């Protein structure tokens, strides 16, 4: 086991260095292409200074982690195990959707890319294809495992696939919402990837743990460029890729319900947005939060971006530790 842990640390380390190197070349190229972030008009006023910061920086950890996972997982693929490849390709599909969204924003010089309907349909299609492939490969069951209670329910396949598709789309967009301030989605998802690396190695094997380990290394490197004040943003290219990775790992490990404690920050951000919209409509214009999602409310309440990243990462660590103990009974 010690050698396998070493191999995963090497994978994370190589991904870190490769992503760091890619960033050195990518950021200047994004500047040349004038791929600057457009800032939403109704956002915090001090965010306007971020306008023009290169976006689509998520490309660096997508390429870095992807190359490491594929090269170091080559032996597993020769042996007929493609788990890490499926997870990466699924996340990549969402990354491509995000890239199309970012490209339109950059080309049109506004903060709107694909329409909500277009993004939803593309994401739903990607989820359905992934779930169908997982079922065909025998990597997906219709047993819904409940952490902490250590019980499982058998669900009708059609109902399970509908449930799974909407969980995936919801998870992807929740991660996307979390990417609203410098370094937040990066740091929070780094913690989540460490969790999946540990669980993957302890109970599933090296092939399951390889991709999250490589992505953790890539995110650590990206944070060098993305912490406040950010030199680049991941864009929807990066955030949708991360959302796809988180969702895919939840299902490839056959425990999507673990995404609740692990993704507590993602859920809080999403719920704050939903509450704001419902309350606004119900009260004909009043706001429950100063601004949604939650990180903007806390910013307007005086929290710095560094404090938000630290607190939200700490909350995610607690959620991951609880999730770990919540699933121990299964193994």
PDB file of C-alpha atoms in Angstrom:
ATOM      1  CA  UNK A   1       0.000   0.000   0.000  1.00  0.00           C
ATOM      2  CA  UNK A   2       2.883   2.364   0.780  1.00  0.00           C
ATOM      3  CA  UNK A   3       4.151   2.080  -2.806  1.00  0.00           C
ATOM      4  CA  UNK A   4       0.700   2.856  -4.177  1.00  0.00           C
ATOM      5  CA  UNK A   5       0.433   5.962  -1.990  1.00  0.00           C
ATOM      6  CA  UNK A   6       3.827   7.004  -3.315  1.00  0.00           C
ATOM      7  CA  UNK A   7       2.635   6.487  -6.885  1.00  0.00           C
ATOM      8  CA  UNK A   8      -0.381   8.718  -6.241  1.00  0.00           C
ATOM      9  CA  UNK A   9       1.793  11.408  -4.687  1.00  0.00           C
ATOM     10  CA  UNK A  10       4.038  11.223  -7.742  1.00  0.00           C
ATOM     11  CA  UNK A  11       0.970  11.555  -9.995  1.00  0.00           C
ATOM     12  CA  UNK A  12      -0.198  14.605  -8.044  1.00  0.00           C
ATOM     13  CA  UNK A  13       3.305  16.083  -8.077  1.00  0.00           C
ATOM     14  CA  UNK A  14       3.790  15.647 -11.820  1.00  0.00           C
ATOM     15  CA  UNK A  15       0.340  17.108 -12.457  1.00  0.00           C
ATOM     16  CA  UNK A  16       1.230  20.069 -10.219  1.00  0.00           C
ATOM     17  CA  UNK A  17       4.454  20.795 -12.113  1.00  0.00           C
ATOM     18  CA  UNK A  18       2.908  20.230 -15.536  1.00  0.00           C
ATOM     19  CA  UNK A  19      -0.070  22.479 -14.788  1.00  0.00           C
ATOM     20  CA  UNK A  20       2.245  25.136 -13.384  1.00  0.00           C
ATOM     21  CA  UNK A  21       4.327  25.006 -16.572  1.00  0.00           C
ATOM     22  CA  UNK A  22       1.287  25.126 -18.849  1.00  0.00           C
ATOM     23  CA  UNK A  23       0.070  28.181 -16.978  1.00  0.00           C
ATOM     24  CA  UNK A  24       3.313  30.041 -17.694  1.00  0.00           C
ATOM     25  CA  UNK A  25       2.570  29.798 -21.411  1.00  0.00           C
ATOM     26  CA  UNK A  26      -1.249  29.767 -21.371  1.00  0.00           C
ATOM     27  CA  UNK A  27      -1.912  32.995 -19.456  1.00  0.00           C
ATOM     28  CA  UNK A  28       0.143  35.223 -21.800  1.00  0.00           C
ATOM     29  CA  UNK A  29      -1.564  33.587 -24.796  1.00  0.00           C
ATOM     30  CA  UNK A  30      -5.004  34.228 -23.302  1.00  0.00           C
ATOM     31  CA  UNK A  31      -4.026  37.872 -22.853  1.00  0.00           C
ATOM     32  CA  UNK A  32      -2.941  38.079 -26.497  1.00  0.00           C
ATOM     33  CA  UNK A  33      -6.272  36.597 -27.548  1.00  0.00           C
ATOM     34  CA  UNK A  34      -8.011  39.205 -25.357  1.00  0.00           C
ATOM     35  CA  UNK A  35      -9.807  36.367 -23.568  1.00  0.00           C
ATOM     36  CA  UNK A  36     -10.673  38.626 -20.651  1.00  0.00           C
ATOM     37  CA  UNK A  37     -13.458  38.006 -18.144  1.00  0.00           C
ATOM     38  CA  UNK A  38     -16.576  40.154 -18.449  1.00  0.00           C
ATOM     39  CA  UNK A  39     -17.910  41.065 -14.994  1.00  0.00           C
ATOM     40  CA  UNK A  40     -21.638  40.922 -14.241  1.00  0.00           C
ATOM     41  CA  UNK A  41     -23.180  44.374 -13.914  1.00  0.00           C
ATOM     42  CA  UNK A  42     -25.093  43.553 -10.720  1.00  0.00           C
ATOM     43  CA  UNK A  43     -22.073  42.063  -8.927  1.00  0.00           C
ATOM     44  CA  UNK A  44     -20.102  43.708  -6.105  1.00  0.00           C
ATOM     45  CA  UNK A  45     -18.700  47.009  -7.356  1.00  0.00           C
ATOM     46  CA  UNK A  46     -15.117  46.105  -6.408  1.00  0.00           C
ATOM     47  CA  UNK A  47     -15.275  43.110  -8.747  1.00  0.00           C
ATOM     48  CA  UNK A  48     -15.209  45.503 -11.705  1.00  0.00           C
ATOM     49  CA  UNK A  49     -11.456  45.798 -11.238  1.00  0.00           C
ATOM     50  CA  UNK A  50     -11.254  42.119 -12.253  1.00  0.00           C
ATOM     51  CA  UNK A  51     -12.567  42.895 -15.743  1.00  0.00           C
ATOM     52  CA  UNK A  52     -10.112  41.782 -18.402  1.00  0.00           C
ATOM     53  CA  UNK A  53      -8.455  39.110 -16.249  1.00  0.00           C
ATOM     54  CA  UNK A  54      -7.792  36.152 -18.592  1.00  0.00           C
ATOM     55  CA  UNK A  55     -10.490  33.505 -18.362  1.00  0.00           C
ATOM     56  CA  UNK A  56     -10.547  29.881 -19.574  1.00  0.00           C
ATOM     57  CA  UNK A  57      -7.500  29.237 -17.360  1.00  0.00           C
ATOM     58  CA  UNK A  58      -9.088  25.934 -16.397  1.00  0.00           C
ATOM     59  CA  UNK A  59      -7.538  24.560 -19.580  1.00  0.00           C
ATOM     60  CA  UNK A  60      -4.243  24.259 -17.718  1.00  0.00           C
ATOM     61  CA  UNK A  61      -5.470  21.799 -15.053  1.00  0.00           C
ATOM     62  CA  UNK A  62      -7.642  19.951 -17.567  1.00  0.00           C
ATOM     63  CA  UNK A  63      -4.622  19.267 -19.766  1.00  0.00           C
ATOM     64  CA  UNK A  64      -2.228  18.719 -16.841  1.00  0.00           C
ATOM     65  CA  UNK A  65      -4.374  16.274 -14.900  1.00  0.00           C
ATOM     66  CA  UNK A  66      -5.644  14.568 -18.041  1.00  0.00           C
ATOM     67  CA  UNK A  67      -2.182  13.835 -19.420  1.00  0.00           C
ATOM     68  CA  UNK A  68      -0.942  12.493 -16.091  1.00  0.00           C
ATOM     69  CA  UNK A  69      -3.989  10.281 -15.595  1.00  0.00           C
ATOM     70  CA  UNK A  70      -3.753   8.865 -19.111  1.00  0.00           C
ATOM     71  CA  UNK A  71       0.011   8.265 -19.102  1.00  0.00           C
ATOM     72  CA  UNK A  72       0.216   6.795 -15.603  1.00  0.00           C
ATOM     73  CA  UNK A  73      -2.978   4.855 -16.174  1.00  0.00           C
ATOM     74  CA  UNK A  74      -1.805   3.383 -19.463  1.00  0.00           C
ATOM     75  CA  UNK A  75      -0.858   0.078 -17.856  1.00  0.00           C
ATOM     76  CA  UNK A  76      -4.334  -0.221 -16.342  1.00  0.00           C
ATOM     77  CA  UNK A  77      -5.918   0.447 -19.724  1.00  0.00           C
ATOM     78  CA  UNK A  78      -3.778  -2.252 -21.320  1.00  0.00           C
ATOM     79  CA  UNK A  79      -5.178  -4.541 -18.629  1.00  0.00           C
ATOM     80  CA  UNK A  80      -8.714  -3.609 -19.642  1.00  0.00           C
ATOM     81  CA  UNK A  81      -9.529  -1.114 -16.868  1.00  0.00           C
ATOM     82  CA  UNK A  82     -10.722   2.256 -18.186  1.00  0.00           C
ATOM     83  CA  UNK A  83     -12.353   3.747 -15.088  1.00  0.00           C
ATOM     84  CA  UNK A  84     -10.102   6.786 -14.869  1.00  0.00           C
ATOM     85  CA  UNK A  85     -10.486   7.396 -18.610  1.00  0.00           C
ATOM     86  CA  UNK A  86     -14.277   7.379 -18.376  1.00  0.00           C
ATOM     87  CA  UNK A  87     -14.257   9.891 -15.525  1.00  0.00           C
ATOM     88  CA  UNK A  88     -11.833  12.190 -17.340  1.00  0.00           C
ATOM     89  CA  UNK A  89     -13.755  12.043 -20.629  1.00  0.00           C
ATOM     90  CA  UNK A  90     -17.033  12.738 -18.849  1.00  0.00           C
ATOM     91  CA  UNK A  91     -15.552  15.751 -17.066  1.00  0.00           C
ATOM     92  CA  UNK A  92     -14.001  16.830 -20.370  1.00  0.00           C
ATOM     93  CA  UNK A  93     -17.412  16.757 -22.064  1.00  0.00           C
ATOM     94  CA  UNK A  94     -18.635  19.303 -19.535  1.00  0.00           C
ATOM     95  CA  UNK A  95     -15.412  21.259 -19.927  1.00  0.00           C
ATOM     96  CA  UNK A  96     -16.103  21.515 -23.668  1.00  0.00           C
ATOM     97  CA  UNK A  97     -19.606  22.822 -22.946  1.00  0.00           C
ATOM     98  CA  UNK A  98     -18.015  25.391 -20.644  1.00  0.00           C
ATOM     99  CA  UNK A  99     -15.471  26.294 -23.324  1.00  0.00           C
ATOM    100  CA  UNK A 100     -18.249  26.974 -25.832  1.00  0.00           C
ATOM    101  CA  UNK A 101     -19.905  29.197 -23.233  1.00  0.00           C
ATOM    102  CA  UNK A 102     -16.653  31.045 -22.477  1.00  0.00           C
ATOM    103  CA  UNK A 103     -15.816  31.452 -26.154  1.00  0.00           C
ATOM    104  CA  UNK A 104     -19.135  33.121 -26.869  1.00  0.00           C
ATOM    105  CA  UNK A 105     -18.675  35.442 -23.887  1.00  0.00           C
ATOM    106  CA  UNK A 106     -15.191  36.431 -25.042  1.00  0.00           C
ATOM    107  CA  UNK A 107     -16.247  36.835 -28.672  1.00  0.00           C
ATOM    108  CA  UNK A 108     -19.295  38.947 -27.800  1.00  0.00           C
ATOM    109  CA  UNK A 109     -17.581  40.817 -24.930  1.00  0.00           C
ATOM    110  CA  UNK A 110     -20.438  40.258 -22.491  1.00  0.00           C
ATOM    111  CA  UNK A 111     -21.170  38.087 -19.463  1.00  0.00           C
ATOM    112  CA  UNK A 112     -23.664  35.872 -21.302  1.00  0.00           C
ATOM    113  CA  UNK A 113     -22.620  32.891 -23.403  1.00  0.00           C
ATOM    114  CA  UNK A 114     -24.817  29.903 -24.188  1.00  0.00           C
ATOM    115  CA  UNK A 115     -28.447  30.241 -23.188  1.00  0.00           C
ATOM    116  CA  UNK A 116     -29.647  28.439 -20.065  1.00  0.00           C
ATOM    117  CA  UNK A 117     -31.667  26.054 -22.245  1.00  0.00           C
ATOM    118  CA  UNK A 118     -28.690  25.251 -24.464  1.00  0.00           C
ATOM    119  CA  UNK A 119     -26.446  24.526 -21.483  1.00  0.00           C
ATOM    120  CA  UNK A 120     -29.080  22.406 -19.771  1.00  0.00           C
ATOM    121  CA  UNK A 121     -29.750  20.258 -22.847  1.00  0.00           C
ATOM    122  CA  UNK A 122     -26.046  19.740 -23.562  1.00  0.00           C
ATOM    123  CA  UNK A 123     -25.355  18.847 -19.928  1.00  0.00           C
ATOM    124  CA  UNK A 124     -28.317  16.481 -19.796  1.00  0.00           C
ATOM    125  CA  UNK A 125     -27.130  14.766 -22.982  1.00  0.00           C
ATOM    126  CA  UNK A 126     -23.616  14.347 -21.556  1.00  0.00           C
ATOM    127  CA  UNK A 127     -25.068  12.889 -18.331  1.00  0.00           C
ATOM    128  CA  UNK A 128     -27.262  10.397 -20.195  1.00  0.00           C
ATOM    129  CA  UNK A 129     -24.371   9.218 -22.392  1.00  0.00           C
ATOM    130  CA  UNK A 130     -22.108   8.776 -19.346  1.00  0.00           C
ATOM    131  CA  UNK A 131     -24.711   6.870 -17.333  1.00  0.00           C
ATOM    132  CA  UNK A 132     -25.540   4.620 -20.289  1.00  0.00           C
ATOM    133  CA  UNK A 133     -21.842   3.829 -20.764  1.00  0.00           C
ATOM    134  CA  UNK A 134     -21.382   3.105 -17.058  1.00  0.00           C
ATOM    135  CA  UNK A 135     -24.339   0.747 -17.039  1.00  0.00           C
ATOM    136  CA  UNK A 136     -23.110  -1.002 -20.198  1.00  0.00           C
ATOM    137  CA  UNK A 137     -19.665  -1.458 -18.609  1.00  0.00           C
ATOM    138  CA  UNK A 138     -21.188  -2.797 -15.383  1.00  0.00           C
ATOM    139  CA  UNK A 139     -19.800   0.111 -13.358  1.00  0.00           C
ATOM    140  CA  UNK A 140     -23.190   1.479 -12.337  1.00  0.00           C
ATOM    141  CA  UNK A 141     -25.827  -0.178 -10.191  1.00  0.00           C
ATOM    142  CA  UNK A 142     -29.354   0.879  -9.334  1.00  0.00           C
ATOM    143  CA  UNK A 143     -28.638   0.472  -5.636  1.00  0.00           C
ATOM    144  CA  UNK A 144     -28.876   3.808  -3.828  1.00  0.00           C
ATOM    145  CA  UNK A 145     -26.505   3.706  -0.864  1.00  0.00           C
ATOM    146  CA  UNK A 146     -27.304   5.953   2.113  1.00  0.00           C
ATOM    147  CA  UNK A 147     -24.179   7.026   4.055  1.00  0.00           C
ATOM    148  CA  UNK A 148     -24.257   7.029   7.886  1.00  0.00           C
ATOM    149  CA  UNK A 149     -27.206   4.604   7.920  1.00  0.00           C
ATOM    150  CA  UNK A 150     -25.310   1.962   5.918  1.00  0.00           C
ATOM    151  CA  UNK A 151     -28.389   0.878   3.985  1.00  0.00           C
ATOM    152  CA  UNK A 152     -29.168   0.575   0.274  1.00  0.00           C
ATOM    153  CA  UNK A 153     -32.361   0.743  -1.744  1.00  0.00           C
ATOM    154  CA  UNK A 154     -32.933  -0.930  -5.088  1.00  0.00           C
ATOM    155  CA  UNK A 155     -34.580   1.538  -7.454  1.00  0.00           C
ATOM    156  CA  UNK A 156     -36.216   0.924 -10.809  1.00  0.00           C
ATOM    157  CA  UNK A 157     -33.572   1.456 -13.502  1.00  0.00           C
ATOM    158  CA  UNK A 158     -35.539   4.102 -15.386  1.00  0.00           C
ATOM    159  CA  UNK A 159     -36.211   6.092 -12.213  1.00  0.00           C
ATOM    160  CA  UNK A 160     -32.599   5.717 -11.132  1.00  0.00           C
ATOM    161  CA  UNK A 161     -31.254   6.993 -14.440  1.00  0.00           C
ATOM    162  CA  UNK A 162     -33.599   9.997 -14.325  1.00  0.00           C
ATOM    163  CA  UNK A 163     -32.512  10.689 -10.734  1.00  0.00           C
ATOM    164  CA  UNK A 164     -28.841  10.275 -11.644  1.00  0.00           C
ATOM    165  CA  UNK A 165     -29.019  12.545 -14.701  1.00  0.00           C
ATOM    166  CA  UNK A 166     -30.540  15.400 -12.732  1.00  0.00           C
ATOM    167  CA  UNK A 167     -28.128  14.904  -9.816  1.00  0.00           C
ATOM    168  CA  UNK A 168     -25.236  15.197 -12.263  1.00  0.00           C
ATOM    169  CA  UNK A 169     -26.586  18.325 -13.941  1.00  0.00           C
ATOM    170  CA  UNK A 170     -27.371  19.848 -10.543  1.00  0.00           C
ATOM    171  CA  UNK A 171     -23.908  19.026  -9.191  1.00  0.00           C
ATOM    172  CA  UNK A 172     -22.152  20.483 -12.229  1.00  0.00           C
ATOM    173  CA  UNK A 173     -24.055  23.751 -11.988  1.00  0.00           C
ATOM    174  CA  UNK A 174     -23.562  23.929  -8.214  1.00  0.00           C
ATOM    175  CA  UNK A 175     -19.785  23.802  -8.691  1.00  0.00           C
ATOM    176  CA  UNK A 176     -20.148  26.445 -11.387  1.00  0.00           C
ATOM    177  CA  UNK A 177     -21.984  28.746  -8.938  1.00  0.00           C
ATOM    178  CA  UNK A 178     -19.227  28.273  -6.368  1.00  0.00           C
ATOM    179  CA  UNK A 179     -16.707  29.735  -8.799  1.00  0.00           C
ATOM    180  CA  UNK A 180     -17.515  33.366  -8.012  1.00  0.00           C
ATOM    181  CA  UNK A 181     -14.454  34.666  -6.178  1.00  0.00           C
ATOM    182  CA  UNK A 182     -10.715  34.190  -6.529  1.00  0.00           C
ATOM    183  CA  UNK A 183      -9.608  30.680  -5.592  1.00  0.00           C
ATOM    184  CA  UNK A 184     -12.857  29.464  -4.033  1.00  0.00           C
ATOM    185  CA  UNK A 185     -13.938  26.695  -6.415  1.00  0.00           C
ATOM    186  CA  UNK A 186     -10.274  25.728  -6.800  1.00  0.00           C
ATOM    187  CA  UNK A 187      -9.636  25.298  -3.071  1.00  0.00           C
ATOM    188  CA  UNK A 188     -12.967  23.653  -2.248  1.00  0.00           C
ATOM    189  CA  UNK A 189     -12.701  21.155  -5.106  1.00  0.00           C
ATOM    190  CA  UNK A 190      -9.072  20.396  -4.211  1.00  0.00           C
ATOM    191  CA  UNK A 191     -10.337  19.145  -0.831  1.00  0.00           C
ATOM    192  CA  UNK A 192     -13.053  17.086  -2.543  1.00  0.00           C
ATOM    193  CA  UNK A 193     -10.484  15.496  -4.869  1.00  0.00           C
ATOM    194  CA  UNK A 194      -8.274  14.557  -1.912  1.00  0.00           C
ATOM    195  CA  UNK A 195     -11.311  12.853  -0.359  1.00  0.00           C
ATOM    196  CA  UNK A 196     -12.016  10.835  -3.516  1.00  0.00           C
ATOM    197  CA  UNK A 197      -8.324   9.938  -3.810  1.00  0.00           C
ATOM    198  CA  UNK A 198      -8.219   8.517  -0.279  1.00  0.00           C
ATOM    199  CA  UNK A 199     -11.532   6.657  -0.616  1.00  0.00           C
ATOM    200  CA  UNK A 200     -10.639   5.407  -4.076  1.00  0.00           C
ATOM    201  CA  UNK A 201      -7.340   3.917  -2.967  1.00  0.00           C
ATOM    202  CA  UNK A 202      -8.571   2.446   0.308  1.00  0.00           C
ATOM    203  CA  UNK A 203     -11.635   0.694  -1.087  1.00  0.00           C
ATOM    204  CA  UNK A 204     -11.520   0.643  -4.878  1.00  0.00           C
ATOM    205  CA  UNK A 205      -7.919   0.548  -6.038  1.00  0.00           C
ATOM    206  CA  UNK A 206      -5.253   2.655  -7.736  1.00  0.00           C
ATOM    207  CA  UNK A 207      -7.162   3.011 -11.002  1.00  0.00           C
ATOM    208  CA  UNK A 208     -10.041   4.751  -9.209  1.00  0.00           C
ATOM    209  CA  UNK A 209      -7.775   7.042  -7.196  1.00  0.00           C
ATOM    210  CA  UNK A 210      -5.478   8.101 -10.044  1.00  0.00           C
ATOM    211  CA  UNK A 211      -7.612  10.777 -11.689  1.00  0.00           C
ATOM    212  CA  UNK A 212      -8.704  12.601  -8.496  1.00  0.00           C
ATOM    213  CA  UNK A 213      -5.069  12.546  -7.324  1.00  0.00           C
ATOM    214  CA  UNK A 214      -3.891  14.054 -10.623  1.00  0.00           C
ATOM    215  CA  UNK A 215      -6.665  16.650 -10.531  1.00  0.00           C
ATOM    216  CA  UNK A 216      -5.810  17.562  -6.924  1.00  0.00           C
ATOM    217  CA  UNK A 217      -2.244  18.251  -8.055  1.00  0.00           C
ATOM    218  CA  UNK A 218      -3.477  20.286 -10.994  1.00  0.00           C
ATOM    219  CA  UNK A 219      -5.776  22.361  -8.777  1.00  0.00           C
ATOM    220  CA  UNK A 220      -2.960  23.038  -6.299  1.00  0.00           C
ATOM    221  CA  UNK A 221      -0.917  24.459  -9.185  1.00  0.00           C
ATOM    222  CA  UNK A 222      -3.864  26.427 -10.560  1.00  0.00           C
ATOM    223  CA  UNK A 223      -4.356  28.016  -7.142  1.00  0.00           C
ATOM    224  CA  UNK A 224      -0.927  29.629  -7.557  1.00  0.00           C
ATOM    225  CA  UNK A 225      -2.433  31.649 -10.415  1.00  0.00           C
ATOM    226  CA  UNK A 226      -6.003  31.834  -9.136  1.00  0.00           C
ATOM    227  CA  UNK A 227      -5.683  32.973  -5.508  1.00  0.00           C
ATOM    228  CA  UNK A 228      -6.535  36.592  -4.736  1.00  0.00           C
ATOM    229  CA  UNK A 229      -5.722  38.710  -6.672  1.00  0.00           C
ATOM    230  CA  UNK A 230      -6.231  36.196  -9.463  1.00  0.00           C
ATOM    231  CA  UNK A 231      -3.954  36.236 -12.503  1.00  0.00           C
ATOM    232  CA  UNK A 232      -6.474  34.062 -14.333  1.00  0.00           C
ATOM    233  CA  UNK A 233      -9.962  32.629 -13.862  1.00  0.00           C
ATOM    234  CA  UNK A 234     -10.891  29.033 -14.651  1.00  0.00           C
ATOM    235  CA  UNK A 235     -14.011  30.156 -16.537  1.00  0.00           C
ATOM    236  CA  UNK A 236     -16.923  27.861 -17.246  1.00  0.00           C
ATOM    237  CA  UNK A 237     -14.355  25.723 -19.075  1.00  0.00           C
ATOM    238  CA  UNK A 238     -12.798  24.864 -15.720  1.00  0.00           C
ATOM    239  CA  UNK A 239     -15.793  25.007 -13.390  1.00  0.00           C
ATOM    240  CA  UNK A 240     -18.008  22.752 -15.521  1.00  0.00           C
ATOM    241  CA  UNK A 241     -15.094  20.323 -15.909  1.00  0.00           C
ATOM    242  CA  UNK A 242     -14.712  20.240 -12.123  1.00  0.00           C
ATOM    243  CA  UNK A 243     -18.444  19.760 -11.652  1.00  0.00           C
ATOM    244  CA  UNK A 244     -18.371  16.866 -14.105  1.00  0.00           C
ATOM    245  CA  UNK A 245     -15.418  15.313 -12.270  1.00  0.00           C
ATOM    246  CA  UNK A 246     -17.108  15.572  -8.863  1.00  0.00           C
ATOM    247  CA  UNK A 247     -20.395  14.126 -10.158  1.00  0.00           C
ATOM    248  CA  UNK A 248     -18.713  11.333 -12.128  1.00  0.00           C
ATOM    249  CA  UNK A 249     -16.660  10.224  -9.134  1.00  0.00           C
ATOM    250  CA  UNK A 250     -19.771  10.138  -6.945  1.00  0.00           C
ATOM    251  CA  UNK A 251     -21.434   7.727  -9.374  1.00  0.00           C
ATOM    252  CA  UNK A 252     -18.355   5.724 -10.392  1.00  0.00           C
ATOM    253  CA  UNK A 253     -17.837   5.024  -6.658  1.00  0.00           C
ATOM    254  CA  UNK A 254     -21.522   4.011  -6.566  1.00  0.00           C
ATOM    255  CA  UNK A 255     -22.417   6.423  -3.755  1.00  0.00           C
ATOM    256  CA  UNK A 256     -23.924   9.632  -5.167  1.00  0.00           C
ATOM    257  CA  UNK A 257     -25.498  10.510  -1.800  1.00  0.00           C
ATOM    258  CA  UNK A 258     -22.010  11.113  -0.419  1.00  0.00           C
ATOM    259  CA  UNK A 259     -22.006  14.262  -2.552  1.00  0.00           C
ATOM    260  CA  UNK A 260     -24.246  15.889   0.078  1.00  0.00           C
ATOM    261  CA  UNK A 261     -21.677  16.101   2.906  1.00  0.00           C
ATOM    262  CA  UNK A 262     -18.717  16.319   0.518  1.00  0.00           C
ATOM    263  CA  UNK A 263     -20.339  19.073  -1.528  1.00  0.00           C
ATOM    264  CA  UNK A 264     -21.925  20.985   1.341  1.00  0.00           C
ATOM    265  CA  UNK A 265     -20.455  24.279   0.093  1.00  0.00           C
ATOM    266  CA  UNK A 266     -21.735  23.656  -3.441  1.00  0.00           C
ATOM    267  CA  UNK A 267     -25.184  22.931  -2.032  1.00  0.00           C
ATOM    268  CA  UNK A 268     -25.196  26.015   0.207  1.00  0.00           C
ATOM    269  CA  UNK A 269     -24.271  28.228  -2.746  1.00  0.00           C
ATOM    270  CA  UNK A 270     -27.039  26.720  -4.886  1.00  0.00           C
ATOM    271  CA  UNK A 271     -29.692  26.900  -2.158  1.00  0.00           C
ATOM    272  CA  UNK A 272     -28.864  30.543  -1.499  1.00  0.00           C
ATOM    273  CA  UNK A 273     -29.487  31.298  -5.176  1.00  0.00           C
ATOM    274  CA  UNK A 274     -32.790  29.377  -5.175  1.00  0.00           C
ATOM    275  CA  UNK A 275     -33.959  31.023  -1.924  1.00  0.00           C
ATOM    276  CA  UNK A 276     -33.111  34.463  -3.300  1.00  0.00           C
ATOM    277  CA  UNK A 277     -35.111  33.900  -6.496  1.00  0.00           C
ATOM    278  CA  UNK A 278     -38.149  32.379  -4.736  1.00  0.00           C
ATOM    279  CA  UNK A 279     -38.198  35.056  -2.026  1.00  0.00           C
ATOM    280  CA  UNK A 280     -37.769  37.845  -4.580  1.00  0.00           C
ATOM    281  CA  UNK A 281     -40.742  36.627  -6.595  1.00  0.00           C
ATOM    282  CA  UNK A 282     -42.919  35.844  -3.569  1.00  0.00           C
ATOM    283  CA  UNK A 283     -42.353  39.280  -2.010  1.00  0.00           C
ATOM    284  CA  UNK A 284     -42.460  41.191  -5.311  1.00  0.00           C
ATOM    285  CA  UNK A 285     -38.947  42.525  -5.226  1.00  0.00           C
ATOM    286  CA  UNK A 286     -37.553  42.027  -1.713  1.00  0.00           C
ATOM    287  CA  UNK A 287     -34.261  40.185  -1.206  1.00  0.00           C
ATOM    288  CA  UNK A 288     -33.518  37.499   1.379  1.00  0.00           C
ATOM    289  CA  UNK A 289     -29.748  37.885   0.935  1.00  0.00           C
ATOM    290  CA  UNK A 290     -27.877  41.072   0.163  1.00  0.00           C
ATOM    291  CA  UNK A 291     -26.804  39.302  -3.008  1.00  0.00           C
ATOM    292  CA  UNK A 292     -26.769  35.707  -4.196  1.00  0.00           C
ATOM    293  CA  UNK A 293     -25.093  33.284  -4.274  1.00  0.00           C
ATOM    294  CA  UNK A 294     -23.935  33.060  -0.662  1.00  0.00           C
ATOM    295  CA  UNK A 295     -20.334  34.195  -1.187  1.00  0.00           C
ATOM    296  CA  UNK A 296     -21.536  37.553  -2.536  1.00  0.00           C
ATOM    297  CA  UNK A 297     -23.796  38.026   0.498  1.00  0.00           C
ATOM    298  CA  UNK A 298     -20.855  37.389   2.805  1.00  0.00           C
ATOM    299  CA  UNK A 299     -18.640  39.712   0.750  1.00  0.00           C
ATOM    300  CA  UNK A 300     -21.181  42.504   1.172  1.00  0.00           C
ATOM    301  CA  UNK A 301     -21.259  41.674   4.892  1.00  0.00           C
ATOM    302  CA  UNK A 302     -17.545  42.451   5.119  1.00  0.00           C
ATOM    303  CA  UNK A 303     -15.833  39.122   4.482  1.00  0.00           C
ATOM    304  CA  UNK A 304     -12.652  39.237   2.404  1.00  0.00           C
ATOM    305  CA  UNK A 305     -12.137  36.823  -0.465  1.00  0.00           C
ATOM    306  CA  UNK A 306      -9.253  35.183   1.412  1.00  0.00           C
ATOM    307  CA  UNK A 307     -11.479  34.621   4.466  1.00  0.00           C
ATOM    308  CA  UNK A 308     -14.244  33.145   2.322  1.00  0.00           C
ATOM    309  CA  UNK A 309     -11.863  30.691   0.649  1.00  0.00           C
ATOM    310  CA  UNK A 310     -10.376  29.663   4.010  1.00  0.00           C
ATOM    311  CA  UNK A 311     -13.739  29.181   5.744  1.00  0.00           C
ATOM    312  CA  UNK A 312     -15.424  27.400   2.845  1.00  0.00           C
ATOM    313  CA  UNK A 313     -12.423  25.085   2.442  1.00  0.00           C
ATOM    314  CA  UNK A 314     -12.487  24.310   6.174  1.00  0.00           C
ATOM    315  CA  UNK A 315     -16.210  23.531   5.986  1.00  0.00           C
ATOM    316  CA  UNK A 316     -15.511  21.203   3.059  1.00  0.00           C
ATOM    317  CA  UNK A 317     -12.786  19.439   5.046  1.00  0.00           C
ATOM    318  CA  UNK A 318     -15.264  18.843   7.872  1.00  0.00           C
ATOM    319  CA  UNK A 319     -17.865  17.584   5.364  1.00  0.00           C
ATOM    320  CA  UNK A 320     -15.336  15.195   3.809  1.00  0.00           C
ATOM    321  CA  UNK A 321     -14.222  13.840   7.196  1.00  0.00           C
ATOM    322  CA  UNK A 322     -17.847  13.229   8.160  1.00  0.00           C
ATOM    323  CA  UNK A 323     -18.483  11.596   4.783  1.00  0.00           C
ATOM    324  CA  UNK A 324     -15.491   9.291   5.323  1.00  0.00           C
ATOM    325  CA  UNK A 325     -16.889   8.048   8.627  1.00  0.00           C
ATOM    326  CA  UNK A 326     -20.349   7.923   7.087  1.00  0.00           C
ATOM    327  CA  UNK A 327     -19.265   5.354   4.499  1.00  0.00           C
ATOM    328  CA  UNK A 328     -16.876   3.281   6.621  1.00  0.00           C
ATOM    329  CA  UNK A 329     -19.648   0.863   7.521  1.00  0.00           C
ATOM    330  CA  UNK A 330     -20.090  -0.040   3.876  1.00  0.00           C
ATOM    331  CA  UNK A 331     -16.595  -1.545   3.708  1.00  0.00           C
TER     332      UNK A 331
END
